[in-house]
Coordinates of C-alpha atoms in Angstrom, one line a residue:
X1 CA 0.0 0.0 0.0
X2 CA 1.5 3.3 -1.0
X3 CA 0.9 6.6 0.8
X4 CA 0.0 9.6 -1.4
X5 CA 2.5 12.3 -0.4
X6 CA 1.1 14.9 -2.9
X7 CA 0.2 18.1 -1.1
X8 CA -3.1 19.5 -2.4
X9 CA -3.0 22.7 -0.3
X10 CA -1.2 24.5 2.5
X11 CA -3.2 26.0 5.4
X12 CA -2.0 28.8 7.6
X13 CA -4.0 29.5 10.8
X14 CA -2.9 32.7 12.7
X15 CA -4.3 33.5 16.1
X16 CA -3.5 35.7 19.1
X17 CA -3.1 34.2 22.6
X18 CA -4.5 35.8 25.7
X19 CA -1.0 35.7 27.2
X20 CA 2.5 34.9 25.8
X21 CA 2.9 32.7 28.9
X22 CA 0.5 30.2 27.4
X23 CA 2.5 29.6 24.2
X24 CA 4.0 26.5 25.6
X25 CA 0.5 25.1 26.4
X26 CA -0.7 26.0 22.9
X27 CA 2.4 24.4 21.3
X28 CA 1.7 21.2 23.3
X29 CA -1.9 21.1 22.0
X30 CA -0.7 21.7 18.4
X31 CA 1.9 18.9 18.8
X32 CA -0.7 16.5 20.2
X33 CA -3.0 17.0 17.2
X34 CA -0.1 16.9 14.6
X35 CA 1.2 13.9 12.9
X36 CA 2.4 12.6 9.6
X37 CA 4.0 14.3 6.6
X38 CA 2.8 17.8 7.2
X39 CA 3.8 18.4 10.8
X40 CA 5.1 21.8 11.7
X41 CA 5.3 23.1 15.3
X42 CA 3.5 26.2 16.6
X43 CA 5.3 29.3 15.3
X44 CA 5.6 32.6 17.1
X45 CA 5.7 36.1 15.6
X46 CA 9.0 37.9 15.8
X47 CA 7.0 41.1 16.5
X48 CA 4.7 39.9 19.3
X49 CA 5.0 36.7 21.3
X50 CA 1.2 36.6 21.6
X51 CA 0.7 36.2 17.9
X52 CA 1.2 32.6 16.7
X53 CA 0.6 30.5 13.7
X54 CA 0.2 26.9 12.6
X55 CA 1.0 25.6 9.1
X56 CA -0.1 22.3 7.7
X57 CA -0.1 20.5 4.4
X58 CA -3.3 19.0 3.2
X59 CA -3.2 15.7 1.4
X60 CA -6.0 13.9 -0.5
X61 CA -9.1 13.4 1.8
X62 CA -8.0 15.8 4.5
X63 CA -10.3 18.6 5.7
X64 CA -9.5 22.3 5.0
X65 CA -10.8 23.3 8.4
X66 CA -8.6 20.9 10.4
X67 CA -9.6 19.1 13.5
X68 CA -12.4 20.8 15.4
X69 CA -11.2 19.1 18.6
X70 CA -7.8 20.9 18.2
X71 CA -9.6 24.3 17.9
X72 CA -11.8 23.5 20.9
X73 CA -8.6 22.6 23.0
X74 CA -6.9 25.8 21.9
X75 CA -10.0 28.1 22.4
X76 CA -9.4 28.8 26.1
X77 CA -5.9 30.1 25.3
X78 CA -6.9 32.2 22.2
X79 CA -8.0 35.9 22.4
X80 CA -8.8 36.1 18.7
X81 CA -8.7 33.9 15.5
X82 CA -7.8 35.1 12.1
X83 CA -9.5 33.5 9.1
X84 CA -7.8 30.3 7.8
X85 CA -5.7 31.1 4.7
X86 CA -5.4 28.4 2.0
X87 CA -2.5 28.3 -0.4
X88 CA -2.0 26.3 -3.6
X89 CA 1.4 24.6 -3.4
X90 CA 4.0 25.9 -5.8
X91 CA 7.1 24.3 -4.2
X92 CA 7.0 21.5 -1.6
X93 CA 10.4 20.1 -0.8
X94 CA 11.4 18.3 2.4
X95 CA 14.2 16.1 3.6
X96 CA 13.9 12.6 5.1
X97 CA 14.4 13.8 8.7
X98 CA 12.3 16.7 10.1
X99 CA 13.9 20.1 10.4
X100 CA 14.9 21.4 13.8
X101 CA 14.0 25.1 13.1
X102 CA 11.2 26.8 11.1
X103 CA 10.6 30.2 9.7
X104 CA 7.4 31.4 8.1
X105 CA 6.7 34.6 6.1
X106 CA 3.1 35.5 5.1
X107 CA 1.9 38.5 3.1
X108 CA -1.2 39.6 1.2
X109 CA 0.8 42.0 -0.9
X110 CA 2.5 41.3 -4.3
X111 CA 0.7 40.2 -7.4
X112 CA 1.0 36.7 -8.7
X113 CA 0.7 35.5 -12.3
X114 CA -3.1 35.6 -13.0
X115 CA -2.7 32.7 -15.4
X116 CA -0.9 30.5 -12.9
X117 CA -2.1 27.0 -12.7
X118 CA -2.1 26.0 -9.0
X119 CA -2.1 22.2 -8.7
X120 CA -1.1 19.5 -6.3
X121 CA 2.6 19.4 -5.8
X122 CA 4.7 16.4 -5.0
X123 CA 8.3 16.0 -3.9
X124 CA 10.9 15.9 -6.7
X125 CA 13.5 13.2 -7.0
X126 CA 16.9 14.7 -6.1
X127 CA 19.5 13.0 -8.4
X128 CA 22.6 13.6 -6.2
X129 CA 21.4 14.4 -2.6
X130 CA 24.9 13.9 -1.3
X131 CA 26.3 16.8 -3.3
X132 CA 24.0 19.5 -1.9
X133 CA 23.2 20.8 1.6
X134 CA 20.3 18.8 2.9
X135 CA 17.0 20.7 2.5
X136 CA 15.0 20.6 5.7
X137 CA 11.7 21.9 4.3
X138 CA 10.6 24.5 1.7
X139 CA 7.0 25.2 1.1
X140 CA 5.9 28.1 -1.1
X141 CA 2.2 28.7 -1.6
X142 CA 0.1 31.1 -3.6
X143 CA -3.2 32.1 -2.0
X144 CA -6.3 30.4 -3.4
X145 CA -9.1 32.7 -4.6
X146 CA -6.9 35.8 -5.1
X147 CA -3.8 36.8 -7.1
X148 CA -2.1 38.8 -4.3
X149 CA 0.0 37.3 -1.6
X150 CA 2.5 34.6 -0.7
X151 CA 3.5 32.2 2.1
X152 CA 7.0 30.8 2.5
X153 CA 7.9 28.2 5.1
X154 CA 11.5 27.2 5.5
X155 CA 12.8 24.5 7.8
X156 CA 16.5 23.8 8.3
X157 CA 18.7 21.6 10.3
X158 CA 20.6 24.3 12.1
X159 CA 21.0 24.1 15.9
X160 CA 17.7 25.8 17.0
X161 CA 19.5 27.7 19.8
X162 CA 22.0 29.2 17.3
X163 CA 19.4 29.8 14.6
X164 CA 17.1 32.1 16.6
X165 CA 17.6 35.8 16.0
X166 CA 16.5 38.9 17.7
X167 CA 13.8 40.6 15.6
X168 CA 16.2 43.3 14.6
X169 CA 18.5 40.7 13.0
X170 CA 15.9 39.7 10.4
X171 CA 16.2 41.2 7.0
X172 CA 12.7 42.7 7.4
X173 CA 12.8 44.3 10.9
X174 CA 9.7 46.4 10.1
X175 CA 7.7 43.4 9.0
X176 CA 4.3 44.7 10.1
X177 CA 4.9 48.1 8.4
X178 CA 5.8 46.2 5.2
X179 CA 2.7 43.9 5.4
X180 CA 4.8 40.8 6.0
X181 CA 4.1 38.7 9.1
X182 CA 7.2 36.6 10.1
X183 CA 7.0 33.7 12.5
X184 CA 9.6 31.3 13.9
X185 CA 9.7 28.1 15.9
X186 CA 10.8 28.4 19.5
X187 CA 13.8 26.4 20.8

């Protein structure tokens, strides 16, 4: 029996916690409901520790809305929910072992090719994997239903403690002013 690893959509759920102190509890809930190929930990905004996001890949037969039990478990910790954002996969690459650190950038600005054919994306065969730096994860998605926006998720195998940066160390220190929301995993 083969498992279909084709990603049909990428889903980003952004929400604001009542308190940054509950991020660990929220991360535990997200981890408990995660599993399989599209597992990404809870990501925290570089601008405000109360703003967090989840990202998941949808495969054939999976629901766009996610697990209602997960949302019910998170609800007591959440001050406000943003609408789910759905993206058509343009690039979906990952290594055999899961990354140790993740970064996510989401924006509604920038115009994409109106004639773009968004379709299910599957992993490519890498002819000489030993010759390149191992890719942890790269997901790039174009929003469904509009031509403006982009989401980019990068996962790498760097030491998470060494990979975390102060918000001023990012190339876009004014991410909110530029309309880009940047999130990262916590070590």
